[in-house]
PDB file of C-alpha atoms and ligand atoms in Angstrom:
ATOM      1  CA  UNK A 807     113.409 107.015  97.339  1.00 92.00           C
ATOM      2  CA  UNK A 808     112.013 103.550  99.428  1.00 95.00           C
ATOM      3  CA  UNK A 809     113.335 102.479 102.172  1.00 95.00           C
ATOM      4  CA  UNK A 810     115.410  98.944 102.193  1.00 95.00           C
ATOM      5  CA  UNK A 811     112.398  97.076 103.428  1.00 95.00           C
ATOM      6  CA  UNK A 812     109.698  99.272 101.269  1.00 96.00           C
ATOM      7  CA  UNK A 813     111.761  97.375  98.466  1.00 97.00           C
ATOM      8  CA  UNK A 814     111.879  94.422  99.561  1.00 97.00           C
ATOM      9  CA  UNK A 815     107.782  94.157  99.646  1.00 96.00           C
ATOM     10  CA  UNK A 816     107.504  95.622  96.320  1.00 97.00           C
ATOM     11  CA  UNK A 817     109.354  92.939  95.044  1.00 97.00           C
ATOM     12  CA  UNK A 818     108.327  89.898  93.516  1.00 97.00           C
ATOM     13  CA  UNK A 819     108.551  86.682  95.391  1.00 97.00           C
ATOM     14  CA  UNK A 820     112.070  86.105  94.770  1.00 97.00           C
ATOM     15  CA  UNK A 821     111.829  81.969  93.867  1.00 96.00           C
ATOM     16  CA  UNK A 822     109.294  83.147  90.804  1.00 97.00           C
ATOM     17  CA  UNK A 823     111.799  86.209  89.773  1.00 98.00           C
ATOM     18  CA  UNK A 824     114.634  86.442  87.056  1.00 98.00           C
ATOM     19  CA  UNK A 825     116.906  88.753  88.218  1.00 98.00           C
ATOM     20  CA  UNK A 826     119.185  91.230  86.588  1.00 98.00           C
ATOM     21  CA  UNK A 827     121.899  93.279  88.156  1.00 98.00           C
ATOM     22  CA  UNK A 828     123.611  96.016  86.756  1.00 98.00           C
ATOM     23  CA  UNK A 829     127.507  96.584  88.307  1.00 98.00           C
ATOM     24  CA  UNK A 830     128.654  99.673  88.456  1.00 98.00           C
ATOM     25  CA  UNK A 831     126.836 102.324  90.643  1.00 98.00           C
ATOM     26  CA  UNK A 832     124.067  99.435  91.747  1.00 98.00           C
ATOM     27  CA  UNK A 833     125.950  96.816  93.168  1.00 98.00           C
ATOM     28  CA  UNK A 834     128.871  98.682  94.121  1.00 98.00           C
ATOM     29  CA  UNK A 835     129.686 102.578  94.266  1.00 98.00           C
ATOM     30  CA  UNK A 836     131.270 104.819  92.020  1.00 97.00           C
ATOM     31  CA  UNK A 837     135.026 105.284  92.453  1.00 96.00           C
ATOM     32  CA  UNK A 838     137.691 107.711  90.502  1.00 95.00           C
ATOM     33  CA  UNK A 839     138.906 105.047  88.344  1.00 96.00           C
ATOM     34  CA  UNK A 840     137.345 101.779  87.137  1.00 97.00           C
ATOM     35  CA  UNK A 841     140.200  99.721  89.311  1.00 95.00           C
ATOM     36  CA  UNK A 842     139.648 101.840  92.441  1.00 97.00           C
ATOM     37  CA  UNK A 843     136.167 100.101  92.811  1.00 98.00           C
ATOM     38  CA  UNK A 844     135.712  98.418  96.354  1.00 98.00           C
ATOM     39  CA  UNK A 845     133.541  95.011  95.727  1.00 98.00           C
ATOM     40  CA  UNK A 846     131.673  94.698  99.011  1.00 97.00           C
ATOM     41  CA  UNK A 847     133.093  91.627 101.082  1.00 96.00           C
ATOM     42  CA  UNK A 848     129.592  90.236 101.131  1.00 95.00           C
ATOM     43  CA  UNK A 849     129.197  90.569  97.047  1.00 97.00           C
ATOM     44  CA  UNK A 850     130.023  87.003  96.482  1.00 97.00           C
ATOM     45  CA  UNK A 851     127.632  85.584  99.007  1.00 97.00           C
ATOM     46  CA  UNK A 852     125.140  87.887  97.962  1.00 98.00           C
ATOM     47  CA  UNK A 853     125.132  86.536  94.570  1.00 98.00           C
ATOM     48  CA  UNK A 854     125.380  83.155  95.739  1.00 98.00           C
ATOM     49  CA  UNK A 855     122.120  83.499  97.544  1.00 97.00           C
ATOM     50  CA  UNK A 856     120.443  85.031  94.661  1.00 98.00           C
ATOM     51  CA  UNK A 857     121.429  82.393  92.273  1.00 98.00           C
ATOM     52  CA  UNK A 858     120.308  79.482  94.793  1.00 97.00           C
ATOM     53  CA  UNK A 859     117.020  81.320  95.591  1.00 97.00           C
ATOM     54  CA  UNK A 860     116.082  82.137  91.736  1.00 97.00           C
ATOM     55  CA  UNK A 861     117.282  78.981  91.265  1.00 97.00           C
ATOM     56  CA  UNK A 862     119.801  80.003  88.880  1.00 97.00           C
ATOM     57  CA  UNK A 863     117.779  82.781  86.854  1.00 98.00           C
ATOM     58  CA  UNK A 864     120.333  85.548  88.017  1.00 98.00           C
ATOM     59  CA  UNK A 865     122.263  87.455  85.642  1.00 98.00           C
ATOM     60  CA  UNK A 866     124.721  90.210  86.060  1.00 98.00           C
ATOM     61  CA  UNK A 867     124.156  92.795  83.141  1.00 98.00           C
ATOM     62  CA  UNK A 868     127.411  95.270  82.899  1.00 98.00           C
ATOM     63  CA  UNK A 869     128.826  97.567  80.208  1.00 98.00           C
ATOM     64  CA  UNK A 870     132.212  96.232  82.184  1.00 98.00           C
ATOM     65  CA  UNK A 871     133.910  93.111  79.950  1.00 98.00           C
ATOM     66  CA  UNK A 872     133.433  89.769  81.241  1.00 98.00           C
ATOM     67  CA  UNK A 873     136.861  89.408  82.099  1.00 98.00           C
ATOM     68  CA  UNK A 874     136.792  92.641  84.048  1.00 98.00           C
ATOM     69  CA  UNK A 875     134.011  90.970  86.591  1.00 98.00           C
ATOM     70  CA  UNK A 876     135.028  87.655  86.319  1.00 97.00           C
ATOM     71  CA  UNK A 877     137.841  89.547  88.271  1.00 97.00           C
ATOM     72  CA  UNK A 878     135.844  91.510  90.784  1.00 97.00           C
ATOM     73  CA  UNK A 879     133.934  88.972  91.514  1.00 97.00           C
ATOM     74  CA  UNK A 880     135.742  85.844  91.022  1.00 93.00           C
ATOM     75  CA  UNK A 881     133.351  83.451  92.435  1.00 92.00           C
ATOM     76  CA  UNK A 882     130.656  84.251  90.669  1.00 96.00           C
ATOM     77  CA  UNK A 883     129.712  81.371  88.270  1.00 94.00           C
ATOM     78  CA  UNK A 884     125.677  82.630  87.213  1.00 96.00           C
ATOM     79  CA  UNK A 885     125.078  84.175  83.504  1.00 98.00           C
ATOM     80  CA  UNK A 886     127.154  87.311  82.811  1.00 98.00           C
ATOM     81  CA  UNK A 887     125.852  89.905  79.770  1.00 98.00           C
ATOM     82  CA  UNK A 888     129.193  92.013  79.435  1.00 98.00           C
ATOM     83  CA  UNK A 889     130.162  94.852  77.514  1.00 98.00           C
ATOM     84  CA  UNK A 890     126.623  96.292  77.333  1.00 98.00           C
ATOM     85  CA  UNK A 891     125.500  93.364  75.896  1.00 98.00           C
ATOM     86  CA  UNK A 892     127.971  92.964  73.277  1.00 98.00           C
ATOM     87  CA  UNK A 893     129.356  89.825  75.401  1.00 98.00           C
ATOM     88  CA  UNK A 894     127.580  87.243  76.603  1.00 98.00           C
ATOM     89  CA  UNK A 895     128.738  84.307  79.429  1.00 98.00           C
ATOM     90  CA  UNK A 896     126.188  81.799  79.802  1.00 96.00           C
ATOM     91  CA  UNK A 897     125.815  77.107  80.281  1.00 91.00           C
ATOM     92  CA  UNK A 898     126.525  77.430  76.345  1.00 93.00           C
ATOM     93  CA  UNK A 899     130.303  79.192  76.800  1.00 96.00           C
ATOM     94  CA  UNK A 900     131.101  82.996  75.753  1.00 97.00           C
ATOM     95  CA  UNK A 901     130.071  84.612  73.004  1.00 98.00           C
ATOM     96  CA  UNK A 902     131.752  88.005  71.627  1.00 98.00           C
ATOM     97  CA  UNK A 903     130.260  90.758  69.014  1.00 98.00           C
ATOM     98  CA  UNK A 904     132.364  90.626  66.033  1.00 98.00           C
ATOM     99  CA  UNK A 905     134.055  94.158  66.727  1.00 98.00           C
ATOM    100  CA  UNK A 906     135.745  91.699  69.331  1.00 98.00           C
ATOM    101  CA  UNK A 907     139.143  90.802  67.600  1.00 97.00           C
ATOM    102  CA  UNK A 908     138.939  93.009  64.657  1.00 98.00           C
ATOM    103  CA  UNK A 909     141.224  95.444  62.934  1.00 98.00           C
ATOM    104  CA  UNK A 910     138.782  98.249  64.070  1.00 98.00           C
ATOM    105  CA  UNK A 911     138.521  97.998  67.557  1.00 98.00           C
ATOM    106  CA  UNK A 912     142.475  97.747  67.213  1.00 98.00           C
ATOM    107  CA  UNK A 913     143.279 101.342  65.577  1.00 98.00           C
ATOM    108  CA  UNK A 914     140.314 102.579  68.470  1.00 98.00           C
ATOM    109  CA  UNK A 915     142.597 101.451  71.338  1.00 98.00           C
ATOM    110  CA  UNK A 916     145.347 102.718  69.905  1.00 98.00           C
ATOM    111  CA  UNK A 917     143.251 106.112  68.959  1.00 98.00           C
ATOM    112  CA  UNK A 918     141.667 106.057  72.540  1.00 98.00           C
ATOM    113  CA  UNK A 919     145.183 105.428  73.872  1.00 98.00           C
ATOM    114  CA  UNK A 920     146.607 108.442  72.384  1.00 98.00           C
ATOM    115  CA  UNK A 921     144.228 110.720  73.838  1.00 98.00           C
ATOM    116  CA  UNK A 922     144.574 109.019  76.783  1.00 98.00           C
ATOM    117  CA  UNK A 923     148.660 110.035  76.610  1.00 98.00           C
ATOM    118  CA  UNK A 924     147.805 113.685  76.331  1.00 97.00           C
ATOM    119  CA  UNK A 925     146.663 114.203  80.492  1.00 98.00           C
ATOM    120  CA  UNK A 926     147.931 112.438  83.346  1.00 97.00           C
ATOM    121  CA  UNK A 927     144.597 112.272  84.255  1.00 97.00           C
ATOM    122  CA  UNK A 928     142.881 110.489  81.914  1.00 98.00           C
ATOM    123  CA  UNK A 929     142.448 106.613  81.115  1.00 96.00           C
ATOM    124  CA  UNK A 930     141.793 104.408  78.714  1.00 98.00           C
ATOM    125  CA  UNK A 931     139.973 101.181  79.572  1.00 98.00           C
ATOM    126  CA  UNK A 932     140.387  98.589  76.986  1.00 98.00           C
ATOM    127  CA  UNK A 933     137.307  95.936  76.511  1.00 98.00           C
ATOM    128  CA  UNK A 934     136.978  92.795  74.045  1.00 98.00           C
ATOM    129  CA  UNK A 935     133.936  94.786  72.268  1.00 98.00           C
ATOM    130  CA  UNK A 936     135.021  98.682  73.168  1.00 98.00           C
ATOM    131  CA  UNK A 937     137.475 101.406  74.251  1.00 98.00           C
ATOM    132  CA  UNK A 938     136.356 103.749  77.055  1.00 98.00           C
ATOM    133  CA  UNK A 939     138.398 106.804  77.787  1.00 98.00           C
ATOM    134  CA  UNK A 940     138.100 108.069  81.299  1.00 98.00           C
ATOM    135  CA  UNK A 941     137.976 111.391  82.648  1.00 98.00           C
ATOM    136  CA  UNK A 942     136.343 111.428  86.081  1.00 97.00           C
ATOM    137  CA  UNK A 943     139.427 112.709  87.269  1.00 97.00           C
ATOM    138  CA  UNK A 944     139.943 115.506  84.984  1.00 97.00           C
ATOM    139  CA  UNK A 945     136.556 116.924  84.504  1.00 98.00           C
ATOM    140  CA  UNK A 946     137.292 119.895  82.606  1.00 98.00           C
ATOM    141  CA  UNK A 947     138.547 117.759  80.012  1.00 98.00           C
ATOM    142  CA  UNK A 948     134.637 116.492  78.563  1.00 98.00           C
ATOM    143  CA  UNK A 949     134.183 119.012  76.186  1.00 98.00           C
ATOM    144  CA  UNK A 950     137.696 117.825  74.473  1.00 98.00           C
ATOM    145  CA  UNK A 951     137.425 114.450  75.381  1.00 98.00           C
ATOM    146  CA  UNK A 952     133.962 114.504  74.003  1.00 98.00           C
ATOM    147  CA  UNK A 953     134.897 115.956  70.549  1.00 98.00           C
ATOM    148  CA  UNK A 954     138.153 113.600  69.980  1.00 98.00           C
ATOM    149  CA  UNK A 955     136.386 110.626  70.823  1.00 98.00           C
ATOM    150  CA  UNK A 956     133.921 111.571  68.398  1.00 98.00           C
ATOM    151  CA  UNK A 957     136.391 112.081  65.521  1.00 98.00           C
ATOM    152  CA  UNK A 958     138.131 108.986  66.305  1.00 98.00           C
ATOM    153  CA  UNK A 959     135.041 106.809  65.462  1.00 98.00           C
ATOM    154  CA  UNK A 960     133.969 108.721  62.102  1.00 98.00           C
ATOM    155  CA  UNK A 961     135.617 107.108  59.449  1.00 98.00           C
ATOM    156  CA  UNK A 962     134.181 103.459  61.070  1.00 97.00           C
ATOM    157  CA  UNK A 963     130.800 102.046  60.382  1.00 97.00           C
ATOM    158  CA  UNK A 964     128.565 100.317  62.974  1.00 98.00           C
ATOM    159  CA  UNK A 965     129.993 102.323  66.317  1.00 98.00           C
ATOM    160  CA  UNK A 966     128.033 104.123  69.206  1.00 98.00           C
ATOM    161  CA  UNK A 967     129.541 106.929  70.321  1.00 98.00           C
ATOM    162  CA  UNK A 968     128.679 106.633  74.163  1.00 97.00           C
ATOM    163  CA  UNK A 969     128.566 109.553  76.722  1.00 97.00           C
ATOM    164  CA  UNK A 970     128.494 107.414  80.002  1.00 95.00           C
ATOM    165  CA  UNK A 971     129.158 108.868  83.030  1.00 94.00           C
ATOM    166  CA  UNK A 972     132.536 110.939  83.012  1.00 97.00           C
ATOM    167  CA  UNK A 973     133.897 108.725  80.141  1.00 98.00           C
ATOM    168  CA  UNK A 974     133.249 108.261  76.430  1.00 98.00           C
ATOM    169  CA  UNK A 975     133.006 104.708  75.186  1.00 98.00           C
ATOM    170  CA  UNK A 976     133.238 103.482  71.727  1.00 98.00           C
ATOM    171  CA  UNK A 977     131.079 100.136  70.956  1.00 98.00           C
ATOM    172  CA  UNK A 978     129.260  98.280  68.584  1.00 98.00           C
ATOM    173  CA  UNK A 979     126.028 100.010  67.636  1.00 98.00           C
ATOM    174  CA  UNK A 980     123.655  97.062  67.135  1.00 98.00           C
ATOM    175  CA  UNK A 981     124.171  96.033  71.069  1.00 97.00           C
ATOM    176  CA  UNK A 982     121.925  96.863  73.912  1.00 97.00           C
ATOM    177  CA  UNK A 983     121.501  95.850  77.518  1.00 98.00           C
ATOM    178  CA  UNK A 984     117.512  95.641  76.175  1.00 98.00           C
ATOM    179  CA  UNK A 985     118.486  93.203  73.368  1.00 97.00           C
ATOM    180  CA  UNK A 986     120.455  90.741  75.181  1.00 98.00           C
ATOM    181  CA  UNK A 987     117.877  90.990  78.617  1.00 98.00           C
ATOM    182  CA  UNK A 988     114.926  90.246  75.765  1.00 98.00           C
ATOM    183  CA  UNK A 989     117.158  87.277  74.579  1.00 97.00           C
ATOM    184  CA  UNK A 990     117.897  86.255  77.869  1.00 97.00           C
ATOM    185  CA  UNK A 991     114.066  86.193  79.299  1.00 97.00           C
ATOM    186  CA  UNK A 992     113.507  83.463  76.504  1.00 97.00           C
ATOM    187  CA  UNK A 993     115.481  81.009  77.466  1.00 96.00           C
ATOM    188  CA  UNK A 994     115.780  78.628  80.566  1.00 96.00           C
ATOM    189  CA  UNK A 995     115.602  79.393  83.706  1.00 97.00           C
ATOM    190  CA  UNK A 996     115.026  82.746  83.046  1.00 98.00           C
ATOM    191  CA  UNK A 997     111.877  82.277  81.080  1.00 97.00           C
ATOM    192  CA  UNK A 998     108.570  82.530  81.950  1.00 97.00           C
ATOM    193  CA  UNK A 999     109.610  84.650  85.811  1.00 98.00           C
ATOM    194  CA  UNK A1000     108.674  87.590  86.648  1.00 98.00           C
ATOM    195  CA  UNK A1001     111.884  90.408  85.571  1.00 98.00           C
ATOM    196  CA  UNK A1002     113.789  92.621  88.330  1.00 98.00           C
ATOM    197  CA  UNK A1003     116.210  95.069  86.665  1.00 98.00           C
ATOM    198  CA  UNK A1004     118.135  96.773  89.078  1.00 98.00           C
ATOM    199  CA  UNK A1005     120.401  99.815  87.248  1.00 98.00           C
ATOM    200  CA  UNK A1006     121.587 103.323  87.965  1.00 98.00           C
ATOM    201  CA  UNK A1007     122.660 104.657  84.387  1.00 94.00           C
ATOM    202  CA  UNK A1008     121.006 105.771  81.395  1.00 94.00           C
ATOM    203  CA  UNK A1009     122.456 102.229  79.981  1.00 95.00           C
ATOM    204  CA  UNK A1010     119.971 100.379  81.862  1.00 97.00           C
ATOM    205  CA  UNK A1011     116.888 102.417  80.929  1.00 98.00           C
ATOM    206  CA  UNK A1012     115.992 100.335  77.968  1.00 97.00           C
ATOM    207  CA  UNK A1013     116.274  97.249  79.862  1.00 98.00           C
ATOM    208  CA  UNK A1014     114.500  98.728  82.719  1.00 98.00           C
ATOM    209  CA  UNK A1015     111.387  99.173  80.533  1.00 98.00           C
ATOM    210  CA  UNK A1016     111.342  96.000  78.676  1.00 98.00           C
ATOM    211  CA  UNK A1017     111.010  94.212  82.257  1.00 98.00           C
ATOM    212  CA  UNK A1018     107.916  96.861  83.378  1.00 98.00           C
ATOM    213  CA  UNK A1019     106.763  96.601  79.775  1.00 97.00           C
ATOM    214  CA  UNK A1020     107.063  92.615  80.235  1.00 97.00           C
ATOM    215  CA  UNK A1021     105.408  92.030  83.946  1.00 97.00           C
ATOM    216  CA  UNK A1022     108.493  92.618  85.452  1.00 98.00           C
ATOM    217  CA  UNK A1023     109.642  95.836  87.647  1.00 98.00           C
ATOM    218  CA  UNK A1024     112.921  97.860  88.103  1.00 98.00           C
ATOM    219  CA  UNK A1025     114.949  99.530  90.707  1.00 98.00           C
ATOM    220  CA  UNK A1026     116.815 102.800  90.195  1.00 98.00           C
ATOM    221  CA  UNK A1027     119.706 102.970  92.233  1.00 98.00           C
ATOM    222  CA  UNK A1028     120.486 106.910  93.137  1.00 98.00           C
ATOM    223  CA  UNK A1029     119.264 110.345  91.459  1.00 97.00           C
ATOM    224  CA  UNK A1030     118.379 110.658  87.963  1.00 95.00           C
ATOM    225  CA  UNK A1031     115.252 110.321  85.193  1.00 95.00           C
ATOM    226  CA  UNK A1032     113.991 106.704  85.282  1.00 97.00           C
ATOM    227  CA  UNK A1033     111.348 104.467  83.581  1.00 95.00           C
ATOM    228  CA  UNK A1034     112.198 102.473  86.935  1.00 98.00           C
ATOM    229  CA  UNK A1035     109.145 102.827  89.298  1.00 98.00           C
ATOM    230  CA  UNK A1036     111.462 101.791  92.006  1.00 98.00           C
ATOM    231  CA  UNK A1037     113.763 103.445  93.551  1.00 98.00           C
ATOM    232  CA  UNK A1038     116.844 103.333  96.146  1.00 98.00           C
ATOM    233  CA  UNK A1039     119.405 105.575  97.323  1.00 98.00           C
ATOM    234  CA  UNK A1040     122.117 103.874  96.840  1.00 98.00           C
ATOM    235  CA  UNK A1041     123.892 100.399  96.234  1.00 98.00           C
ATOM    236  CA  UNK A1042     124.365  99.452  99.728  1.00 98.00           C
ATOM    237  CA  UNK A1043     120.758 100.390 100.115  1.00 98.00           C
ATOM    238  CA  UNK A1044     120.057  97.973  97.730  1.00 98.00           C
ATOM    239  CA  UNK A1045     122.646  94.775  98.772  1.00 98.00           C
ATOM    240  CA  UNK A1046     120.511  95.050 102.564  1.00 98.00           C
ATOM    241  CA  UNK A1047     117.006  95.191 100.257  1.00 98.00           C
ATOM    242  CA  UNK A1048     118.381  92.009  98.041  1.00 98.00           C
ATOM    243  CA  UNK A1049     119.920  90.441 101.352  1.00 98.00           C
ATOM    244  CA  UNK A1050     116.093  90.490 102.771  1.00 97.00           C
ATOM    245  CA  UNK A1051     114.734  89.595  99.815  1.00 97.00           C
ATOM    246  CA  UNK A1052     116.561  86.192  99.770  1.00 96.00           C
ATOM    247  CA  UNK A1053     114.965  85.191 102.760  1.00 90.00           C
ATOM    248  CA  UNK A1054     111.485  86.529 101.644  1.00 76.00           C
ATOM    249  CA  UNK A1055     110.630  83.515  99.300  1.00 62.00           C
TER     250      UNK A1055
HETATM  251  O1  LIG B 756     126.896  98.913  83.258  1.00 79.23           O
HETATM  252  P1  LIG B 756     127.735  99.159  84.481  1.00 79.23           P
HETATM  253  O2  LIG B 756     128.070  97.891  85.233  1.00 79.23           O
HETATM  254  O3  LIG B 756     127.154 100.213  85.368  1.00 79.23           O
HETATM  255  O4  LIG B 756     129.118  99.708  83.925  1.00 79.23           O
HETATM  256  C1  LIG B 756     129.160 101.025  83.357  1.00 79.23           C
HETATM  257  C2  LIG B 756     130.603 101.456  83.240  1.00 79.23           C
HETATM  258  O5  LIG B 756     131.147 101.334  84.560  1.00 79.23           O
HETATM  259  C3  LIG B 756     132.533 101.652  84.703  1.00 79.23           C
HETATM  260  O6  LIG B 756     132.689 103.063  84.567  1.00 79.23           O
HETATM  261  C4  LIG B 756     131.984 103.817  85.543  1.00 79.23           C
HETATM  262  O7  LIG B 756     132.424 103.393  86.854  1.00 79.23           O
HETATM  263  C5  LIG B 756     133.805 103.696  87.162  1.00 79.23           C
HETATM  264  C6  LIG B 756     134.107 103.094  88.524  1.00 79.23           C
HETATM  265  O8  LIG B 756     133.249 103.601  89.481  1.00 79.23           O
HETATM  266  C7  LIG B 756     133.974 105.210  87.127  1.00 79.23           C
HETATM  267  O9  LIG B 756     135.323 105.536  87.448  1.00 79.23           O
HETATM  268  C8  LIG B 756     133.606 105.738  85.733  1.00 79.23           C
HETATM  269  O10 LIG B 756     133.659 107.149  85.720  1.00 79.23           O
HETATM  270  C9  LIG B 756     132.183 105.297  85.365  1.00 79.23           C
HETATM  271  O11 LIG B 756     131.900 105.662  84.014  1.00 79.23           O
HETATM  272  C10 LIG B 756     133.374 100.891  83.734  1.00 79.23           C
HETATM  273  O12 LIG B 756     134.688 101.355  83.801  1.00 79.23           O
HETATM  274  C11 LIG B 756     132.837 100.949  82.306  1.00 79.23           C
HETATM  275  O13 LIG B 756     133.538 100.047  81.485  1.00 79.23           O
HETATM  276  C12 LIG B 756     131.370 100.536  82.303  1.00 79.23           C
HETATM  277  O14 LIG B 756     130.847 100.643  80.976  1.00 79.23           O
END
């Protein structure tokens, strides 16, 4: 683990940097439920100082859906890859993996709702691209959980059965927070900087490495295996560390 202000020198200058943010875990902590999340009252500004000092080459990159931090964060009007990448908010509108819509995803909520109905302590979280069933709050419930999850994508092609932490998410299995951070580094104004990933999950490790493999560098945010070769201990370790960094350029 580095200290706030180890960070911020390891850093990039920040007007020459693209910047990607993963949500949950980095920019705000963990909670029970995915609505029991506290956004930091600083978030918005945060981001708004980012954006200005990148000059608009700041991206948030969640598995959450677009609309889900659209609402957490409602100010926020910089590039959004949601839904693990299978959603993408950007100057040319929104853009939705096909699942989005179809009959599929439809008989997977109502699967994933199901289970959900069989604990009081489970929960389903519907997304445009994906179903996530929750069970942070019943723990002893994985192996189960696990297992019907599993069963309930079978019969479909083109899923990824996710294990993410305490919750299983169904999703489209040509997605990847790698594939649409490659896409996005191509294009204006994030093309051509120097990457900074900044994740916490096993979701981000792909994208992690393309930026390291690319020039770039990572943070990890918390405990865990990591390609990053930065680290932090936690999110509001890394809000001070970003704070800094926007008056670093
Ligand atoms: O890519 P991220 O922005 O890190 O999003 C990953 C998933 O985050 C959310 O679930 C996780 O956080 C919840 C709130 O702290 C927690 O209750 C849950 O156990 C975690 O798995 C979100 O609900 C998912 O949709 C995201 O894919």
């Amino acid at each position: 683990m580095i200290s706030e202000k180890a960070l911020v020198t390891s850093l990039p200058p920040v007007g020459g940097a693209a910047v990607l943010l993963d949500f949950d875990g980095t920019l705000v902590d963990l909670a029970p439920t995915p609505e029991a999340i506290t956004v930091p009252a600083d978030l918005p500004d945060l981001l708004r100082a980012l954006g200005d000092a990148t000059q608009g080459a700041l991206a948030l990159v969640s598995g959450r859906s677009i609309a889900a931090l659209e609402r957490f964060v409602p100010g926020f009007d910089g590039v959004i890859l949601g839904g693990h990448g299978a959603e993408r908010r950007d100057g040319q509108g929104l853009w939705r993996h096909p699942l989005a819509g179809s009959d599929t995803l439809a008989r997977l909520i109502a699967g994933a709702r199901r289970l959900a109905d069989t604990h009081p302590a489970l929960n389903c979280e519907e997304k445009p691209t994906g179903v996530v069933l929750h069970y942070r709050r019943a723990p002893e419930q994985e192996t189960r959980i696990r297992h019907e999850m599993t069963a309930l994508a079978a019969p479909f092609d083109g899923l990824d059965v996710h294990f993410a932490k305490m919750a299983v998410e169904l999703r489209p299995d040509d997605i990847g927070k790698d594939r649409a951070t490659r896409d996005l580094l191509n294009k204006a104004p994030f093309a051509g900087r120097s990457a900074v990933f900044c994740g916490d999950d096993a979701t981000d490790e792909p994208a992690m490495r393309l930026c390291v493999e690319t020039g770039g560098t990572a943070c990890k945010v918390g405990e865990g295996p990591s390609a990053a070769p930065l680290r932090v201990a936690d999110p509001q370790t890394l809000r001070a560390a970003l704070w800094a960094w926007t008056q670093n350029r």
